[in-house]
Every structure is written in C-alpha cells, then in structure tokens.
PDB file of C-alpha atoms in Angstrom:
ATOM      1  CA  MET W   1      84.755 113.557 117.259  1.00 50.00           C
ATOM      2  CA  ASN W   2      87.070 116.197 118.664  1.00 54.00           C
ATOM      3  CA  LYS W   3      86.891 119.463 116.748  1.00 74.00           C
ATOM      4  CA  GLN W   4      90.306 120.621 118.004  1.00 89.00           C
ATOM      5  CA  VAL W   5      91.896 118.586 115.217  1.00 96.00           C
ATOM      6  CA  GLN W   6      90.327 118.263 111.793  1.00 97.00           C
ATOM      7  CA  PHE W   7      91.677 116.784 108.594  1.00 97.00           C
ATOM      8  CA  VAL W   8      90.033 117.056 105.179  1.00 97.00           C
ATOM      9  CA  TYR W   9      91.247 115.237 102.073  1.00 97.00           C
ATOM     10  CA  GLN W  10      89.493 115.112  98.695  1.00 97.00           C
ATOM     11  CA  ILE W  11      90.591 114.247  95.182  1.00 95.00           C
ATOM     12  CA  LYS W  12      89.335 117.166  93.104  1.00 89.00           C
ATOM     13  CA  LYS W  13      90.614 116.016  89.711  1.00 93.00           C
ATOM     14  CA  ALA W  14      92.790 113.218  88.407  1.00 94.00           C
ATOM     15  CA  GLY W  15      96.069 113.168  90.306  1.00 94.00           C
ATOM     16  CA  VAL W  16      95.308 116.248  92.440  1.00 95.00           C
ATOM     17  CA  ALA W  17      93.997 116.308  96.004  1.00 95.00           C
ATOM     18  CA  HIS W  18      92.934 119.276  98.109  1.00 96.00           C
ATOM     19  CA  GLY W  19      92.422 119.456 101.804  1.00 95.00           C
ATOM     20  CA  LYS W  20      93.238 121.115 105.049  1.00 96.00           C
ATOM     21  CA  LEU W  21      94.564 120.428 108.494  1.00 96.00           C
ATOM     22  CA  VAL W  22      93.061 122.341 111.405  1.00 96.00           C
ATOM     23  CA  ILE W  23      94.623 122.234 114.854  1.00 96.00           C
ATOM     24  CA  HIS W  24      93.021 124.448 117.481  1.00 92.00           C
ATOM     25  CA  ASP W  25      92.627 127.751 115.604  1.00 91.00           C
ATOM     26  CA  SER W  26      95.344 127.207 112.992  1.00 94.00           C
ATOM     27  CA  THR W  27      94.431 126.047 109.504  1.00 95.00           C
ATOM     28  CA  VAL W  28      96.723 124.859 106.737  1.00 95.00           C
ATOM     29  CA  PRO W  29      95.055 124.369 103.361  1.00 95.00           C
ATOM     30  CA  PHE W  30      96.963 122.215 100.898  1.00 94.00           C
ATOM     31  CA  GLU W  31      97.016 120.867  97.390  1.00 94.00           C
ATOM     32  CA  VAL W  32      99.075 117.798  96.546  1.00 95.00           C
ATOM     33  CA  THR W  33      99.729 115.951  93.327  1.00 94.00           C
ATOM     34  CA  ASN W  34     100.540 112.371  92.538  1.00 93.00           C
ATOM     35  CA  VAL W  35     104.192 113.284  92.008  1.00 90.00           C
ATOM     36  CA  SER W  36     104.515 111.919  95.529  1.00 89.00           C
ATOM     37  CA  ASN W  37     102.399 109.531  97.565  1.00 94.00           C
ATOM     38  CA  PRO W  38     101.205 111.826 100.372  1.00 96.00           C
ATOM     39  CA  LEU W  39      98.780 109.488 102.140  1.00 97.00           C
ATOM     40  CA  TYR W  40     101.269 106.634 102.143  1.00 97.00           C
ATOM     41  CA  ASP W  41     104.010 108.872 103.540  1.00 97.00           C
ATOM     42  CA  LEU W  42     101.742 110.342 106.231  1.00 98.00           C
ATOM     43  CA  LEU W  43     100.275 107.039 107.408  1.00 98.00           C
ATOM     44  CA  LYS W  44     103.631 105.241 107.332  1.00 97.00           C
ATOM     45  CA  GLY W  45     105.152 108.064 109.382  1.00 97.00           C
ATOM     46  CA  LEU W  46     102.365 107.863 111.970  1.00 97.00           C
ATOM     47  CA  VAL W  47     102.713 104.081 112.256  1.00 97.00           C
ATOM     48  CA  GLY W  48     106.445 104.522 112.760  1.00 95.00           C
ATOM     49  CA  LEU W  49     105.891 107.023 115.574  1.00 95.00           C
ATOM     50  CA  ILE W  50     103.605 104.535 117.341  1.00 94.00           C
ATOM     51  CA  TYR W  51     105.340 101.220 116.749  1.00 92.00           C
ATOM     52  CA  GLU W  52     108.943 102.428 116.847  1.00 88.00           C
ATOM     53  CA  PRO W  53     108.743 104.584 119.995  1.00 85.00           C
ATOM     54  CA  SER W  54     112.263 106.048 120.003  1.00 83.00           C
ATOM     55  CA  HIS W  55     111.363 108.278 122.952  1.00 78.00           C
ATOM     56  CA  LEU W  56     111.422 105.184 125.196  1.00 82.00           C
ATOM     57  CA  TRP W  57     115.183 104.944 124.563  1.00 82.00           C
ATOM     58  CA  ASP W  58     115.719 108.679 125.110  1.00 83.00           C
ATOM     59  CA  GLU W  59     115.978 109.243 121.378  1.00 86.00           C
ATOM     60  CA  GLU W  60     113.995 111.689 119.292  1.00 87.00           C
ATOM     61  CA  ASN W  61     110.750 110.147 117.983  1.00 91.00           C
ATOM     62  CA  ILE W  62     110.312 112.134 114.789  1.00 94.00           C
ATOM     63  CA  CYS W  63     109.313 111.763 111.156  1.00 95.00           C
ATOM     64  CA  TRP W  64     109.552 114.078 108.171  1.00 95.00           C
ATOM     65  CA  ILE W  65     107.014 113.965 105.374  1.00 95.00           C
ATOM     66  CA  ASP W  66     107.264 115.866 102.086  1.00 93.00           C
ATOM     67  CA  TRP W  67     104.156 116.644 100.055  1.00 93.00           C
ATOM     68  CA  TYR W  68     104.530 118.129  96.565  1.00 90.00           C
ATOM     69  CA  CYS W  69     102.388 120.223  94.267  1.00 86.00           C
ATOM     70  CA  ASP W  70     103.880 121.647  91.107  1.00 79.00           C
ATOM     71  CA  GLN W  71     106.730 123.895  92.292  1.00 77.00           C
ATOM     72  CA  LYS W  72     105.552 124.122  95.927  1.00 87.00           C
ATOM     73  CA  ALA W  73     105.916 121.652  98.763  1.00 92.00           C
ATOM     74  CA  LEU W  74     104.826 121.135 102.346  1.00 94.00           C
ATOM     75  CA  LYS W  75     107.288 119.607 104.778  1.00 95.00           C
ATOM     76  CA  TRP W  76     105.627 118.007 107.805  1.00 96.00           C
ATOM     77  CA  ILE W  77     107.772 117.513 110.891  1.00 97.00           C
ATOM     78  CA  LEU W  78     105.991 115.296 113.407  1.00 97.00           C
ATOM     79  CA  ARG W  79     107.592 114.724 116.782  1.00 96.00           C
ATOM     80  CA  THR W  80     106.280 112.979 119.882  1.00 94.00           C
ATOM     81  CA  PRO W  81     108.318 113.386 123.050  1.00 93.00           C
ATOM     82  CA  ASP W  82     106.234 110.922 125.083  1.00 93.00           C
ATOM     83  CA  GLY W  83     103.884 109.019 122.745  1.00 90.00           C
ATOM     84  CA  LYS W  84     100.930 110.962 124.170  1.00 94.00           C
ATOM     85  CA  ASN W  85     101.390 114.402 122.637  1.00 95.00           C
ATOM     86  CA  ILE W  86     102.570 115.363 119.183  1.00 96.00           C
ATOM     87  CA  ASN W  87     104.361 118.488 118.042  1.00 97.00           C
ATOM     88  CA  ILE W  88     103.420 119.367 114.492  1.00 97.00           C
ATOM     89  CA  LYS W  89     105.393 121.790 112.400  1.00 97.00           C
ATOM     90  CA  ILE W  90     104.524 122.344 108.756  1.00 96.00           C
ATOM     91  CA  LEU W  91     106.772 124.330 106.470  1.00 95.00           C
ATOM     92  CA  GLN W  92     105.731 125.607 103.070  1.00 93.00           C
ATOM     93  CA  LEU W  93     108.416 125.763 100.415  1.00 92.00           C
ATOM     94  CA  GLU W  94     107.735 128.058  97.474  1.00 86.00           C
ATOM     95  CA  ASP W  95     110.459 126.285  95.497  1.00 77.00           C
ATOM     96  CA  ILE W  96     110.911 122.561  96.068  1.00 79.00           C
ATOM     97  CA  PHE W  97     114.607 122.846  95.218  1.00 78.00           C
ATOM     98  CA  ASP W  98     115.319 125.719  97.601  1.00 79.00           C
ATOM     99  CA  GLU W  99     114.690 125.100 101.302  1.00 83.00           C
ATOM    100  CA  SER W 100     115.623 128.700 102.062  1.00 83.00           C
ATOM    101  CA  THR W 101     112.130 129.617 100.775  1.00 84.00           C
ATOM    102  CA  ALA W 102     110.533 127.671 103.644  1.00 91.00           C
ATOM    103  CA  LYS W 103     108.158 129.447 105.977  1.00 94.00           C
ATOM    104  CA  VAL W 104     106.358 127.987 108.969  1.00 95.00           C
ATOM    105  CA  VAL W 105     102.625 127.750 108.217  1.00 95.00           C
ATOM    106  CA  LEU W 106     101.687 125.732 111.292  1.00 96.00           C
ATOM    107  CA  GLU W 107     103.347 124.965 114.588  1.00 96.00           C
ATOM    108  CA  SER W 108     101.176 123.356 117.228  1.00 96.00           C
ATOM    109  CA  THR W 109     100.892 120.619 119.822  1.00 96.00           C
ATOM    110  CA  CYS W 110      97.947 118.344 120.498  1.00 96.00           C
ATOM    111  CA  LYS W 111      97.141 114.874 121.773  1.00 96.00           C
ATOM    112  CA  PHE W 112      98.778 112.327 119.476  1.00 95.00           C
ATOM    113  CA  THR W 113      95.756 110.012 119.452  1.00 95.00           C
ATOM    114  CA  GLU W 114      93.413 112.887 118.569  1.00 96.00           C
ATOM    115  CA  PHE W 115      95.709 113.876 115.713  1.00 97.00           C
ATOM    116  CA  TYR W 116      95.841 110.527 113.967  1.00 96.00           C
ATOM    117  CA  GLN W 117      92.220 109.749 114.861  1.00 96.00           C
ATOM    118  CA  ALA W 118      91.130 112.834 112.895  1.00 97.00           C
ATOM    119  CA  ILE W 119      93.184 111.664 109.923  1.00 97.00           C
ATOM    120  CA  ILE W 120      91.878 108.088 110.065  1.00 96.00           C
ATOM    121  CA  PHE W 121      88.297 109.295 110.549  1.00 95.00           C
ATOM    122  CA  GLU W 122      88.533 111.408 107.394  1.00 97.00           C
ATOM    123  CA  LEU W 123      90.276 108.733 105.355  1.00 96.00           C
ATOM    124  CA  ASP W 124      87.756 106.125 106.513  1.00 93.00           C
ATOM    125  CA  HIS W 125      84.942 108.302 105.206  1.00 93.00           C
ATOM    126  CA  PHE W 126      86.955 109.178 102.094  1.00 94.00           C
ATOM    127  CA  ILE W 127      87.720 105.587 101.090  1.00 91.00           C
ATOM    128  CA  LYS W 128      84.187 104.381 101.818  1.00 88.00           C
ATOM    129  CA  GLU W 129      82.857 107.184  99.634  1.00 90.00           C
ATOM    130  CA  ILE W 130      85.088 106.686  96.584  1.00 89.00           C
ATOM    131  CA  GLY W 131      86.174 103.048  97.000  1.00 88.00           C
ATOM    132  CA  LEU W 132      89.583 101.423  96.801  1.00 87.00           C
ATOM    133  CA  LEU W 133      89.406 100.736  93.075  1.00 86.00           C
ATOM    134  CA  ASN W 134      88.224 104.243  92.263  1.00 88.00           C
ATOM    135  CA  TYR W 135      91.026 105.699  94.379  1.00 93.00           C
ATOM    136  CA  GLU W 136      93.692 104.296  92.087  1.00 91.00           C
ATOM    137  CA  GLN W 137      91.790 105.446  88.995  1.00 92.00           C
ATOM    138  CA  LEU W 138      91.277 108.960  90.380  1.00 94.00           C
ATOM    139  CA  TRP W 139      94.770 109.307  91.854  1.00 95.00           C
ATOM    140  CA  GLN W 140      96.286 107.780  88.695  1.00 93.00           C
ATOM    141  CA  LYS W 141      99.289 106.493  90.578  1.00 90.00           C
ATOM    142  CA  ASP W 142      99.849 104.250  93.568  1.00 91.00           C
ATOM    143  CA  GLU W 143      97.256 102.380  95.562  1.00 93.00           C
ATOM    144  CA  PHE W 144      95.547 103.572  98.714  1.00 95.00           C
ATOM    145  CA  PRO W 145      97.915 102.772 101.629  1.00 96.00           C
ATOM    146  CA  LEU W 146      95.524 100.218 103.059  1.00 94.00           C
ATOM    147  CA  THR W 147      98.013  98.391 105.282  1.00 95.00           C
ATOM    148  CA  TYR W 148      99.054 101.496 107.237  1.00 96.00           C
ATOM    149  CA  PHE W 149      95.452 102.717 107.343  1.00 96.00           C
ATOM    150  CA  LEU W 150      94.298  99.408 108.869  1.00 93.00           C
ATOM    151  CA  ILE W 151      97.166  99.356 111.376  1.00 95.00           C
ATOM    152  CA  LEU W 152      96.164 102.802 112.644  1.00 96.00           C
ATOM    153  CA  LYS W 153      92.456 101.996 112.646  1.00 94.00           C
ATOM    154  CA  LYS W 154      93.082  98.778 114.561  1.00 92.00           C
ATOM    155  CA  HIS W 155      95.224 100.702 117.053  1.00 93.00           C
ATOM    156  CA  LEU W 156      92.327 103.118 117.622  1.00 94.00           C
ATOM    157  CA  ILE W 157      89.914 100.203 118.114  1.00 91.00           C
ATOM    158  CA  GLU W 158      92.244  98.483 120.585  1.00 89.00           C
ATOM    159  CA  HIS W 159      92.499 101.691 122.618  1.00 88.00           C
ATOM    160  CA  GLY W 160      88.734 102.283 122.721  1.00 88.00           C
ATOM    161  CA  ARG W 161      88.836 105.263 120.343  1.00 88.00           C
ATOM    162  CA  TRP W 162      86.870 103.581 117.538  1.00 87.00           C
ATOM    163  CA  ASP W 163      83.786 101.392 117.717  1.00 79.00           C
ATOM    164  CA  ALA W 164      83.925  98.077 115.899  1.00 64.00           C
ATOM    165  CA  SER W 165      82.039  94.868 116.451  1.00 53.00           C
ATOM    166  CA  ASP W 166      84.939  92.507 115.766  1.00 46.00           C
ATOM    167  CA  THR W 167      88.553  93.536 116.231  1.00 42.00           C
ATOM    168  CA  GLU W 168      90.208  90.122 116.256  1.00 49.00           C
ATOM    169  CA  GLY W 169      91.257  88.619 112.984  1.00 48.00           C
ATOM    170  CA  THR W 170      94.122  87.273 111.000  1.00 50.00           C
ATOM    171  CA  ASN W 171      92.671  86.693 107.570  1.00 55.00           C
ATOM    172  CA  LEU W 172      91.575  88.853 104.665  1.00 53.00           C
ATOM    173  CA  PHE W 173      87.876  88.530 105.538  1.00 61.00           C
ATOM    174  CA  ASP W 174      88.531  89.959 108.986  1.00 63.00           C
ATOM    175  CA  GLU W 175      90.537  92.829 107.491  1.00 58.00           C
ATOM    176  CA  ILE W 176      87.661  93.627 105.143  1.00 68.00           C
ATOM    177  CA  ASN W 177      85.350  93.696 108.162  1.00 68.00           C
ATOM    178  CA  LEU W 178      87.802  96.079 109.847  1.00 65.00           C
ATOM    179  CA  LEU W 179      87.582  98.335 106.811  1.00 68.00           C
ATOM    180  CA  GLN W 180      83.803  98.365 107.120  1.00 71.00           C
ATOM    181  CA  ALA W 181      83.876  99.102 110.870  1.00 66.00           C
TER     182      ALA W 181
END
C-alpha cells in the first residue's frame, strides 16, 4: 500500500465519524455527521470521474463534495485532467452558510488510482470490521454506499491494483464474494 496517500474513517459515536486524509506531507483531519451522506457523496463522485471521463471530450472532469459537521463544512473539489492524476483541493468553511469563510486546508496532486485505492482500502477494512448492518445502526441514517464501493473495488481488481480470486460475476453471490476479496 502506498503511504503517499492515506485515508482514515471511523465512526466514533452514533452519527459522527472522524478521520483524516493524508497526501504526501499534508494532512486534513475531519469530523462529519449524518446530516449529509459523506461516503456516498465521495464514492459516487469518484465513480463519476472514472466512468464519465469528461476530459476525453476536452471538458473539465470535476466533482464537488460537501461534508458537514455542526456549523462547519469541508468542500472537496476533485479534478482529473487526464484520468491518471487527480488534483485535490479541500476547503474548510467555518460557517456552512457563508462561503466567504472558506480557507484552503489541502491542495495537492497525486495519482488518481492511488487516491481512490487508499479510500477503498480503508473502507474495505472499515466495513469488514463493523459490518453492513452495524454501519446503518451506528451511522443512524442511510446505508453504506455498497454499489459505488463495489464499482470502485471491481475497477481496482480489473486494473491489477487489488488481489481477488474471482472477479467475474453477475449475481448477488458473486458480489458478496467481491466484498470478501
């Protein structure tokens, strides 16, 4: 596992998750609440960057993700100019209703695959540790975004970035095996 990009995500108490994103030498700690659905938004955004490659049509391939915690928010701006590298900019808003309070807390570039591999690696460990049913009970809102998680994990397997014994499948049993990979 590449240590240039690290992602940590843990539910500390009901409806509150803590974590951090580390890229090179920059670290952004965060706390999010279940006011939003941060994992769903992040994974859906990553899938969109991969499977809707706007850069191939000379358009900007970008997604914005908002994560909330009480009165604060993090705004992720993820942009890939070529599908190989990703520019990450994270803004912290002290007041979710006033974007003039935004300050840049991270601005970096890394390999796109390494970025989402770090996220999927952490979430794979996370969901195997707490379980899908416990996730909903601990998060107290929304389900774990399993579809987007599996799409990204399968993409890593297909590109030789994740080891799995069986990557082909079209039924629920095969998807459960993919989860266990």
